[in-house]
Tab-separated table of C-alpha atoms in Angstrom:
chain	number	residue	atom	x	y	z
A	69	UNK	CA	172.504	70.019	90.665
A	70	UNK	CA	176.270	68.708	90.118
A	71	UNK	CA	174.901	67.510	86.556
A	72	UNK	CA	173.812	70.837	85.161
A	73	UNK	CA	176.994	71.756	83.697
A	74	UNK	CA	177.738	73.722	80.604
A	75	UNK	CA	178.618	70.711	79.025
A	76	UNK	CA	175.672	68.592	79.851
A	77	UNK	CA	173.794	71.405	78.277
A	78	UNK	CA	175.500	71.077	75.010
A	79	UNK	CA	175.037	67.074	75.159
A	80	UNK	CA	171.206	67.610	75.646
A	81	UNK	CA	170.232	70.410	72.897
A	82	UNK	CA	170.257	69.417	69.452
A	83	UNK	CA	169.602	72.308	67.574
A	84	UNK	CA	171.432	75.230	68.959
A	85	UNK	CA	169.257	78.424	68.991
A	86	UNK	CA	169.071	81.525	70.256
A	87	UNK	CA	167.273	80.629	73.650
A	88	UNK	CA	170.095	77.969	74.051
A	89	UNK	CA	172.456	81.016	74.290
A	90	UNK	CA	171.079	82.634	76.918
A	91	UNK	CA	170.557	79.667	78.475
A	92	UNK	CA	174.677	79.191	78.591
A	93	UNK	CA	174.686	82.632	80.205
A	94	UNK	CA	172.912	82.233	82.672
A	95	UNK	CA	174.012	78.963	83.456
A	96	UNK	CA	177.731	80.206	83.249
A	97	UNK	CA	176.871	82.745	86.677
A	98	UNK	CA	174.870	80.318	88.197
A	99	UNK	CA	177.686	80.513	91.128
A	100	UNK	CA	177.866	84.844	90.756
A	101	UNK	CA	173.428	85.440	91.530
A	102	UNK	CA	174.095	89.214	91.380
A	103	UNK	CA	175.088	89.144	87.910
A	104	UNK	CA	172.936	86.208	87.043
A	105	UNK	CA	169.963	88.051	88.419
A	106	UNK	CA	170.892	91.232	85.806
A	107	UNK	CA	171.269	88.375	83.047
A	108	UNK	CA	168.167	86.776	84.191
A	109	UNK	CA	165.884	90.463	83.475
A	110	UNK	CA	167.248	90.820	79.720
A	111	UNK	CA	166.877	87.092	78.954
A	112	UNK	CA	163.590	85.319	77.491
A	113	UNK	CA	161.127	83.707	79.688
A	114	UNK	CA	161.855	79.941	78.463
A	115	UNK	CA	165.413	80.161	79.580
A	116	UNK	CA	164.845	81.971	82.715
A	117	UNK	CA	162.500	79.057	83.674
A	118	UNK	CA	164.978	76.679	82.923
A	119	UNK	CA	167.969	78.353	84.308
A	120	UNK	CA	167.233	80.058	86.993
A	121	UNK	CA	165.239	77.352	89.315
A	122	UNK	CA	166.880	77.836	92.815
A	123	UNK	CA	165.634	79.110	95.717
A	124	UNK	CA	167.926	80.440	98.586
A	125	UNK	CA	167.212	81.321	101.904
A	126	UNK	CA	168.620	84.369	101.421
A	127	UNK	CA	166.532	85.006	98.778
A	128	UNK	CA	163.300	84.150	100.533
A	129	UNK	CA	164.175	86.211	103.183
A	130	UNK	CA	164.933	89.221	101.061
A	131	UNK	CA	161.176	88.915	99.169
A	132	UNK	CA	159.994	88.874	102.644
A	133	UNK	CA	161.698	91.773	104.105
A	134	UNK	CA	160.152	93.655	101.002
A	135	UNK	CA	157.188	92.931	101.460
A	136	UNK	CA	156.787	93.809	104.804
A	137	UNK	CA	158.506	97.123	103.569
A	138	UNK	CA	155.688	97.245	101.236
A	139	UNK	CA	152.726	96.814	103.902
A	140	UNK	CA	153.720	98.098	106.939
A	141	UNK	CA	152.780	101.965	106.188
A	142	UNK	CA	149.223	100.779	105.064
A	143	UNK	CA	148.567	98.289	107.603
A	144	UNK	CA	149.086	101.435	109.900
A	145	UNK	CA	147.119	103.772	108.136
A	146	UNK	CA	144.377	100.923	107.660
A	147	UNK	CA	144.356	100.506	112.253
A	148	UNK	CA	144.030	104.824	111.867
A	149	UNK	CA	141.379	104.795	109.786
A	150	UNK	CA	139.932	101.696	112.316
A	151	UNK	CA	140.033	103.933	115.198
A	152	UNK	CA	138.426	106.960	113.722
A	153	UNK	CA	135.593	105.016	112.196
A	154	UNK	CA	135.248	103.131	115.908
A	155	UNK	CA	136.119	105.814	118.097
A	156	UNK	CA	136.534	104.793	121.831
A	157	UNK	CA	136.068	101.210	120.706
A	158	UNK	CA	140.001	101.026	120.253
A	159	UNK	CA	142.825	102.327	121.692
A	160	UNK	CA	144.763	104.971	119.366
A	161	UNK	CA	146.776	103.279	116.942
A	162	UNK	CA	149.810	105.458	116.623
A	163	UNK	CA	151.970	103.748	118.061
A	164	UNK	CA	151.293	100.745	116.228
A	165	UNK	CA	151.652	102.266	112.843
A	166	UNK	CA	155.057	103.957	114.467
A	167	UNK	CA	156.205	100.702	114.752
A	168	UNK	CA	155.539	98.763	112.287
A	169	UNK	CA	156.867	101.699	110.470
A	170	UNK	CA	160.116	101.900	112.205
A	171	UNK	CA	160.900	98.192	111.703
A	172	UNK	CA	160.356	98.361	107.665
A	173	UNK	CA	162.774	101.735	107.804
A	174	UNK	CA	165.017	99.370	108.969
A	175	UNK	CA	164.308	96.958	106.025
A	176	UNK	CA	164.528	100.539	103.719
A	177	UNK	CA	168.206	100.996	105.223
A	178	UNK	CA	169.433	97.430	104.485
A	179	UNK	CA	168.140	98.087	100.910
A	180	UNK	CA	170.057	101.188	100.692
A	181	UNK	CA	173.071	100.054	101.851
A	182	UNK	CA	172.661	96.961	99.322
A	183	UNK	CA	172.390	99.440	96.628
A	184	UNK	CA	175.606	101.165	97.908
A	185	UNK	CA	177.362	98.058	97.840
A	186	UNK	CA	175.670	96.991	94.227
A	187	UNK	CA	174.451	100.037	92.604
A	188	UNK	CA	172.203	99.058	89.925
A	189	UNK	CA	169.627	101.286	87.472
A	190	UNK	CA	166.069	99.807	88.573
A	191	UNK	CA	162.478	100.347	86.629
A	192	UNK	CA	160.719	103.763	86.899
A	193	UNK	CA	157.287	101.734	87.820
A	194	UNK	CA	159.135	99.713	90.451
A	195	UNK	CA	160.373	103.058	92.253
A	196	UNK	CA	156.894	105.010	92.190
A	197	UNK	CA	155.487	102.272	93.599
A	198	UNK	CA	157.592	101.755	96.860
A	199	UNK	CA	157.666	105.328	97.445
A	200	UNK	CA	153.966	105.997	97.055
A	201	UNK	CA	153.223	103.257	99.465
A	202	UNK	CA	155.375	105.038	101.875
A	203	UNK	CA	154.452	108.471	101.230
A	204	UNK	CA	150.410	107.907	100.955
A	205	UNK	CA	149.669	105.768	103.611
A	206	UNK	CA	152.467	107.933	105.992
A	207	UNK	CA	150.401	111.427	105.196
A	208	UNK	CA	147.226	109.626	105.284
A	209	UNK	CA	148.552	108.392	109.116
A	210	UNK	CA	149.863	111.793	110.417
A	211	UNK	CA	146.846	113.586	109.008
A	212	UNK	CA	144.754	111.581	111.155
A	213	UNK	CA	147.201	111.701	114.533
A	214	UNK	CA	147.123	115.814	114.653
A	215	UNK	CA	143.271	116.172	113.680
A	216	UNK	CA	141.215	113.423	115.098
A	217	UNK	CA	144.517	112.291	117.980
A	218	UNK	CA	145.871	115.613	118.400
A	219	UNK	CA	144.789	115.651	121.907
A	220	UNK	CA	146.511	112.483	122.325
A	221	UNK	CA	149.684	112.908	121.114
A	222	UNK	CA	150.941	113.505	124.846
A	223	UNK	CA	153.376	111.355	126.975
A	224	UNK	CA	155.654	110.301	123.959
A	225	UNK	CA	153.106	109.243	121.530
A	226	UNK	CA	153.935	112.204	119.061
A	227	UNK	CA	157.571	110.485	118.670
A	228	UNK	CA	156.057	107.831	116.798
A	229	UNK	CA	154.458	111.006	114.176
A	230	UNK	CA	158.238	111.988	114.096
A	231	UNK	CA	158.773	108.356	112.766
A	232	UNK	CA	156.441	107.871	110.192
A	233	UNK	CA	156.984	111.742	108.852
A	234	UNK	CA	160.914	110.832	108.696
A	235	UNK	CA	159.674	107.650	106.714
A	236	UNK	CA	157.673	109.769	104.253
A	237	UNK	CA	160.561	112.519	103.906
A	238	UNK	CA	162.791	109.811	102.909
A	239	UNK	CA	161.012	108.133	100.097
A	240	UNK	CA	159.874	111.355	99.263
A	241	UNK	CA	163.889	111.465	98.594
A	242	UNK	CA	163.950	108.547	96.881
A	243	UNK	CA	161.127	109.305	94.427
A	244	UNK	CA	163.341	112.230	93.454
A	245	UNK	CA	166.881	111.068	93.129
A	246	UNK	CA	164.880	108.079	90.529
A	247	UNK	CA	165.904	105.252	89.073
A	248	UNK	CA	169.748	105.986	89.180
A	249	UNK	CA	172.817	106.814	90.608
A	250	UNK	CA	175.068	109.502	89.817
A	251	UNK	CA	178.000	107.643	88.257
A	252	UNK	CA	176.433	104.040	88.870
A	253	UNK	CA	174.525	101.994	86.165
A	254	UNK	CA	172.255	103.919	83.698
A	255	UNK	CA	170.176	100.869	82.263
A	256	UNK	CA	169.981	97.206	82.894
A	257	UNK	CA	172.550	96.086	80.467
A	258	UNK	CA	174.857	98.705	82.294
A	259	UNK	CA	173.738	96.599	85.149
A	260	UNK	CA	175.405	94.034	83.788
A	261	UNK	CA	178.596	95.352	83.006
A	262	UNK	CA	178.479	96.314	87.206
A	263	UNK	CA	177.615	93.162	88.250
A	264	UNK	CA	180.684	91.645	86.162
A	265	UNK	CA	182.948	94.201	87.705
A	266	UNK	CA	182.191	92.975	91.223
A	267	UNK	CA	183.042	89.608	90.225
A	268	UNK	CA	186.278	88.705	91.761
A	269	UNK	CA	189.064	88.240	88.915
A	270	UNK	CA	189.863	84.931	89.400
A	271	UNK	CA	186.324	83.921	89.632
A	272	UNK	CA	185.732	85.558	86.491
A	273	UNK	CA	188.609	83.698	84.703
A	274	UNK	CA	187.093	80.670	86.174
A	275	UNK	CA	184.002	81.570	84.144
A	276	UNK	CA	184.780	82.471	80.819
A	277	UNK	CA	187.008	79.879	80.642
A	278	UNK	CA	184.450	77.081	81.359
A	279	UNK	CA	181.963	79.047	78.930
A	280	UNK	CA	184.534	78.844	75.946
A	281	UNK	CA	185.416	75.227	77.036
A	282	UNK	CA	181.604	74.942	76.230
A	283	UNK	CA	181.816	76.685	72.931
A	284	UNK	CA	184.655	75.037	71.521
A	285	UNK	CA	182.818	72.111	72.273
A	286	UNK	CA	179.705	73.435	70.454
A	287	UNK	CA	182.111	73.795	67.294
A	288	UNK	CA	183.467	70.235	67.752
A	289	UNK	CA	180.253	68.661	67.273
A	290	UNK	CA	178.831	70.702	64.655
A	291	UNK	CA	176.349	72.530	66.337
A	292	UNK	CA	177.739	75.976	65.550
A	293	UNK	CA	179.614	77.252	62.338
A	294	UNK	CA	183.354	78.126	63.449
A	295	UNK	CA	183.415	81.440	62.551
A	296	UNK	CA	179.832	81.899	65.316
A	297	UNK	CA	182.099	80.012	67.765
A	298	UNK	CA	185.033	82.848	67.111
A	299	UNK	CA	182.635	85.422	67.524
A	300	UNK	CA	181.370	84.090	70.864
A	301	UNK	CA	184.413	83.443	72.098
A	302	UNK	CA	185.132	86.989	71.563
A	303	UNK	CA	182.651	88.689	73.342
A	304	UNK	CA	183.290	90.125	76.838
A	305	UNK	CA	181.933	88.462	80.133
A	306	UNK	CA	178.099	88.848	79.938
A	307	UNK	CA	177.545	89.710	76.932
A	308	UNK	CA	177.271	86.286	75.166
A	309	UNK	CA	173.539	86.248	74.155
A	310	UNK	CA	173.340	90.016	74.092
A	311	UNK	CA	175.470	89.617	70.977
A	312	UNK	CA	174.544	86.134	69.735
A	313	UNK	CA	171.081	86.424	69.974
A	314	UNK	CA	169.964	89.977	70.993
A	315	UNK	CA	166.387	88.762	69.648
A	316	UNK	CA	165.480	86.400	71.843
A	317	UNK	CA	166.000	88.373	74.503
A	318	UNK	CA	163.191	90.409	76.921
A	319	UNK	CA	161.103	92.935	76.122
A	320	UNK	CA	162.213	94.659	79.103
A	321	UNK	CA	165.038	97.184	77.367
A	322	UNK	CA	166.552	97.326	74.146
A	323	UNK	CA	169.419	99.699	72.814
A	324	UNK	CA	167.019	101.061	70.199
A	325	UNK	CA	164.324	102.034	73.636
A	326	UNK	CA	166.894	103.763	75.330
C-alpha cells in the first residue's frame, strides 16, 4: 500500500472533481483511523470505497465485540422463553442469560470508556437500537425468572437477575443521556474537529503538509485554477472537501439539517 500516496493520486485522476477531494482527505488520515473514520461518514460512497479499503484486526475485533453486545440479552431471553415453553425438559436458563449478559457489560464498559477517551456525537437510530436490545430482552428475562423461576431463584441464582436488571438500568441510562455529551461533539462534523484535536501536533504538521505538497502539485499541472489551490490550502485540517466540495458529500448531515 506504499504506492497509494497523495501524489500517486494526483498522477492517476485526470479531471479533478469533487469526489477526488474527498478522496485526498481521506487518504491524507489514512495513518490517524479515528479521524479518518469521522471523514469517512460525511464523505460520498465512491470515495469511501476507494479510500477506505483496510481491514485491521483491531477493527474486526471491535465489530465482533459489538455484536456480541448486540445478541447476548436476546439469546438469553430466547433460552427463557425455551424453558417455559419446555418446562422440565431443560434446566433453568438464568444463569446462562446472566452470563452471557455479564460478559457483553463488559464489552458495554470498554465502549464507554472508548467514548471517554474519544467522545464523539453518534446517530439517534444507532442509540435506540443498542439500548432497546438491552432493555427488552433484559425485562422480558427477569419477568420470566420471578413468575415462572421464582421458586428457583435460591442458592445464588437470583444474583444473575441482579445482573441482567443492572444491564437494563444502565442502557436505560444511556437511552436518556442520547446521542451526546455535555461539552463533547454535537454533530458529526464536530466529530471531526475532535478527532483532529486528538491528533498529536507533530503528526498533524506531518499531514497538512503532505496534503498541500499534493495541492501545489494539483496547481502545477493544471488540474486546479490557482486561486481553488489558495483556497484549499487555506482551509483547516479536515475540512478540505467540506469546503471544496460540500456537495458531494453524504447524505448523512448537512449544516442546513442541523
Amino acid at each position: 500500500m506504499s504506492d497509494r500516496t497523495l501524489t500517486s493520486l494526483v498522477d492517476e485522476v485526470d479531471e479533478w472533481g469533487p469526489v477526488d477531494w474527498w478522496r485526498l482527505e481521506l487518504r491524507s488520515f489514512v495513518t490517524t483511523p479515528y479521524a479518518q473514520h469521522a471523514l469517512v461518514v460525511l464523505a460520498p460512497k465512491e470515495a469511501v470505497r476507494a479510500e477506505h479499503r483496510g481491514v485491521r484486526a483491531g477493527s474486526c475485533l471491535q465489530s465482533l465485540a459489538y455484536m456480541f453486545l448486540l445478541v447476548a440479552p436476546l439469546v438469553g431471553a430466547a433460552a427463557m422463553l425455551r424453558w417455559v415453553v419446555g418446562g422440565s425438559a431443560f434446566d433453568f436458563p438464568l444463569a446462562f442469560a446472566g452470563v452471557l449478559t455479564l460478559i457483553s457489560f463488559l464489552a458495554t464498559a470498554w465502549s464507554e470508556y472508548q467514548r471517554f477517551r474519544h467522545p464523539r456525537a453518534v446517530s439517534q437510530s444507532g442509540i435506540r437500537t443498542t439500548t432497546l436490545m438491552h432493555i427488552v430482552p433484559g425485562l422480558f428475562t427477569a419477568l420470566i425468572a420471578i413468575t415462572a423461576g421464582r421458586e428457583l431463584l435460591g442458592d445464588g441464582t437470583w444474583v444473575w437477575l441482579v445482573v441482567i436488571l443492572a444491564d437494563v438500568v444502565v442502557y436505560a441510562a444511556i437511552l436518556v443521556r442520547g446521542v451526546t455529551i455535555k461539552d463533547g461533539p454535537q454533530n458529526p462534523h464536530d466529530n471531526v474537529d475532535q478527532s483532529i484535536k486528538e491528533i498529536p501536533p507533530s503528526t498533524l504538521s506531518g499531514i497538512m503538509a503532505e496534503r498541500d505538497a499534493a495541492i501545489d502539485l494539483l496547481v502545477a499541472r493544471g488540474k486546479i485554477p490557482a486561486d481553488v489551490g489558495a483556497e484549499a490550502r487555506a482551509t483547516a485540517p479536515g475540512w478540505l472537501a467540506l469546503t471544496l466540495a460540500p456537495e458531494a458529500g453524504s447524505a448523512y448531515y448537512r449544516p442546513d439539517q442541523a
